[in-house]
Amino acid sequence: MTLKPEQVRAICDTREQCPLDLSPLQTVTATLATGDYSVKGLELVVAIERKSLSDLLGCVGRERARFDREVQRLLAYPVRCLVVESTWSEIEAGNWRGEVTPAAALGSLLGWIAAGLPVLMCGDHQRAGRYVSRLLFTAARRRWRENEQMTAQKKAPARTRGSQPFFAPAPQSLKELT
């Protein structure tokens, strides 16, 4: 049996203001400790943060201290990602109003990558939804396969060499050693 996307339940944080379309995954709304998206049952394993370009610029500028704390929390998750609804070219061009320079935005993104936070530049909201859906499913499938392997190992008989156990039982007394 294999896991199908329709069997995975994605979680969208209640504070997410512009939710992504995560089809074909099922989606529920719940409060997440960190990030905007996760997988039901894997809330302590998977955390994905989504940013539009304007959100990202706020995180580089006036909300930097708050977002740095968010990044620190994200780094604790085995599966983590910052998904940006923009491109590297758009960041480099700097066609926005505000105090954040293209160099500051690029420096922040590269700094977060260097700290261990993958950054996925998706270009737009629709593509971000497709990529987040695929990332959530891939993380869930990986954990599902690991669980299947562990379950199979528990059910398998102990490995033996001939008729002797692979690992001899520990001696109960000193007499057994001599």
Short mmCIF file of C-alpha atoms in Angstrom, two decimals, residues 9-168:
data_model
loop_
_atom_site.label_atom_id
_atom_site.label_comp_id
_atom_site.label_asym_id
_atom_site.label_seq_id
_atom_site.Cartn_x
_atom_site.Cartn_y
_atom_site.Cartn_z
CA ARG A 9 -4.47 16.31 5.89
CA ALA A 10 -2.63 19.63 5.67
CA ILE A 11 -3.02 22.23 8.41
CA CYS A 12 -3.35 25.90 7.58
CA ASP A 13 -2.73 28.20 10.54
CA THR A 14 -5.74 30.23 11.72
CA ARG A 15 -3.70 33.44 11.38
CA GLU A 16 -2.88 32.83 7.71
CA GLN A 17 -4.44 35.80 5.90
CA CYS A 18 -4.22 34.55 2.32
CA PRO A 19 -4.38 30.72 2.43
CA LEU A 20 -2.83 28.68 -0.32
CA ASP A 21 -4.75 26.14 -2.39
CA LEU A 22 -3.15 22.86 -1.32
CA SER A 23 -5.14 20.55 -3.61
CA PRO A 24 -5.23 17.57 -3.75
CA LEU A 25 -4.46 17.49 -0.01
CA GLN A 26 -7.30 17.79 2.46
CA THR A 27 -6.98 21.03 4.43
CA VAL A 28 -8.04 21.89 7.97
CA THR A 29 -7.60 25.13 9.86
CA ALA A 30 -5.93 25.06 13.27
CA THR A 31 -3.52 27.11 15.34
CA LEU A 32 0.12 26.18 14.75
CA ALA A 33 2.89 27.05 17.20
CA THR A 34 5.22 27.97 14.35
CA GLY A 35 4.74 28.47 10.63
CA ASP A 36 1.69 28.76 8.43
CA TYR A 37 1.42 25.16 7.20
CA SER A 38 2.01 21.67 8.56
CA VAL A 39 0.64 18.13 8.37
CA LYS A 40 -1.90 16.68 10.80
CA GLY A 41 0.01 14.39 13.16
CA LEU A 42 3.36 15.91 12.17
CA GLU A 43 2.92 19.34 13.75
CA LEU A 44 6.19 18.92 15.66
CA VAL A 45 8.05 17.74 12.54
CA VAL A 46 6.89 20.01 9.67
CA ALA A 47 6.65 23.81 9.66
CA ILE A 48 6.38 25.95 6.53
CA GLU A 49 6.26 29.75 6.65
CA ARG A 50 4.76 31.61 3.66
CA LYS A 51 5.57 35.22 2.77
CA SER A 52 4.34 37.47 0.02
CA LEU A 53 6.91 39.99 -1.21
CA SER A 54 5.42 42.76 0.95
CA ASP A 55 5.39 40.45 4.01
CA LEU A 56 9.00 39.53 3.35
CA LEU A 57 10.05 43.18 3.13
CA GLY A 58 8.36 43.82 6.47
CA CYS A 59 10.28 40.90 7.99
CA VAL A 60 13.55 42.30 6.67
CA GLY A 61 12.69 45.81 7.89
CA ARG A 62 10.42 46.89 10.73
CA GLU A 63 9.50 43.36 11.92
CA ARG A 64 13.02 41.94 11.79
CA ALA A 65 13.37 41.11 15.49
CA ARG A 66 10.03 39.29 15.56
CA PHE A 67 10.81 37.34 12.40
CA ASP A 68 14.30 36.39 13.64
CA ARG A 69 12.54 34.72 16.61
CA GLU A 70 10.25 32.93 14.14
CA VAL A 71 13.29 31.71 12.19
CA GLN A 72 14.84 30.35 15.41
CA ARG A 73 11.65 28.39 16.11
CA LEU A 74 11.55 27.09 12.51
CA LEU A 75 15.12 25.83 12.79
CA ALA A 76 13.99 23.37 15.49
CA TYR A 77 11.81 21.48 12.98
CA PRO A 78 13.28 18.60 10.96
CA VAL A 79 11.24 19.72 7.91
CA ARG A 80 11.13 23.50 7.57
CA CYS A 81 11.00 26.03 4.81
CA LEU A 82 10.39 29.68 4.06
CA VAL A 83 8.22 29.94 0.95
CA VAL A 84 8.37 33.34 -0.76
CA GLU A 85 5.88 34.48 -3.40
CA SER A 86 8.53 36.26 -5.42
CA THR A 87 11.63 35.52 -7.46
CA TRP A 88 15.31 36.24 -6.95
CA SER A 89 15.13 38.58 -9.96
CA GLU A 90 12.30 40.59 -8.40
CA ILE A 91 14.26 40.91 -5.17
CA GLU A 92 17.37 42.05 -7.07
CA ALA A 93 15.34 44.61 -9.10
CA GLY A 94 13.94 46.21 -5.95
CA ASN A 95 10.83 47.65 -7.60
CA TRP A 96 9.06 48.56 -4.39
CA ARG A 97 8.62 51.60 -2.21
CA GLY A 98 10.09 51.58 1.22
CA GLU A 99 13.30 51.67 3.14
CA VAL A 100 14.38 48.08 2.52
CA THR A 101 17.05 47.88 -0.16
CA PRO A 102 17.46 44.94 -2.54
CA ALA A 103 20.83 44.25 -0.90
CA ALA A 104 19.21 44.05 2.55
CA ALA A 105 16.46 41.71 1.29
CA LEU A 106 18.98 39.45 -0.49
CA GLY A 107 21.31 39.51 2.50
CA SER A 108 18.51 38.47 4.84
CA LEU A 109 17.37 35.62 2.60
CA LEU A 110 20.92 34.35 2.19
CA GLY A 111 21.54 34.74 5.91
CA TRP A 112 18.50 32.61 6.73
CA ILE A 113 19.67 29.98 4.25
CA ALA A 114 23.13 29.99 5.86
CA ALA A 115 21.47 29.53 9.26
CA GLY A 116 19.80 26.37 7.97
CA LEU A 117 16.39 27.59 6.79
CA PRO A 118 15.67 26.55 3.21
CA VAL A 119 14.13 29.36 1.15
CA LEU A 120 11.88 28.43 -1.74
CA MET A 121 11.31 31.28 -4.20
CA CYS A 122 7.99 30.41 -5.87
CA GLY A 123 7.26 33.47 -7.96
CA ASP A 124 3.55 33.78 -7.20
CA HIS A 125 0.75 32.67 -4.88
CA GLN A 126 -0.55 29.91 -7.14
CA ARG A 127 2.85 28.27 -7.60
CA ALA A 128 3.52 28.61 -3.87
CA GLY A 129 0.36 26.57 -3.24
CA ARG A 130 1.53 23.81 -5.59
CA TYR A 131 5.00 23.69 -4.06
CA VAL A 132 3.78 23.75 -0.45
CA SER A 133 1.25 21.01 -1.22
CA ARG A 134 3.97 18.86 -2.77
CA LEU A 135 6.40 19.56 0.09
CA LEU A 136 3.81 18.66 2.74
CA PHE A 137 2.92 15.46 0.91
CA THR A 138 6.57 14.49 0.42
CA ALA A 139 7.32 15.03 4.13
CA ALA A 140 4.24 13.00 5.13
CA ARG A 141 5.11 10.19 2.70
CA ARG A 142 8.68 10.04 3.98
CA ARG A 143 7.49 9.72 7.60
CA TRP A 144 4.83 7.19 6.56
CA ARG A 145 7.48 5.03 4.82
CA GLU A 146 9.76 5.23 7.86
CA ASN A 147 6.87 4.11 10.04
CA GLU A 148 6.07 1.24 7.67
CA GLN A 149 9.70 0.07 7.78
CA MET A 150 9.82 0.20 11.59
CA THR A 151 6.54 -1.72 11.82
CA ALA A 152 7.86 -4.38 9.43
CA GLN A 153 11.07 -4.71 11.44
CA LYS A 154 9.13 -5.21 14.68
CA LYS A 155 7.05 -7.97 13.07
CA ALA A 156 10.07 -9.78 11.55
CA PRO A 157 11.53 -12.72 13.51
CA ALA A 158 14.86 -12.17 15.24
CA ARG A 159 17.83 -12.62 12.90
CA THR A 160 19.69 -15.85 13.50
CA ARG A 161 22.92 -17.52 12.41
CA GLY A 162 22.13 -21.16 11.97
CA SER A 163 20.28 -22.16 15.13
CA GLN A 164 22.10 -19.71 17.39
CA PRO A 165 20.69 -16.23 18.05
CA PHE A 166 22.55 -13.45 16.24
CA PHE A 167 23.19 -11.78 19.60
CA ALA A 168 23.89 -14.07 22.50
#
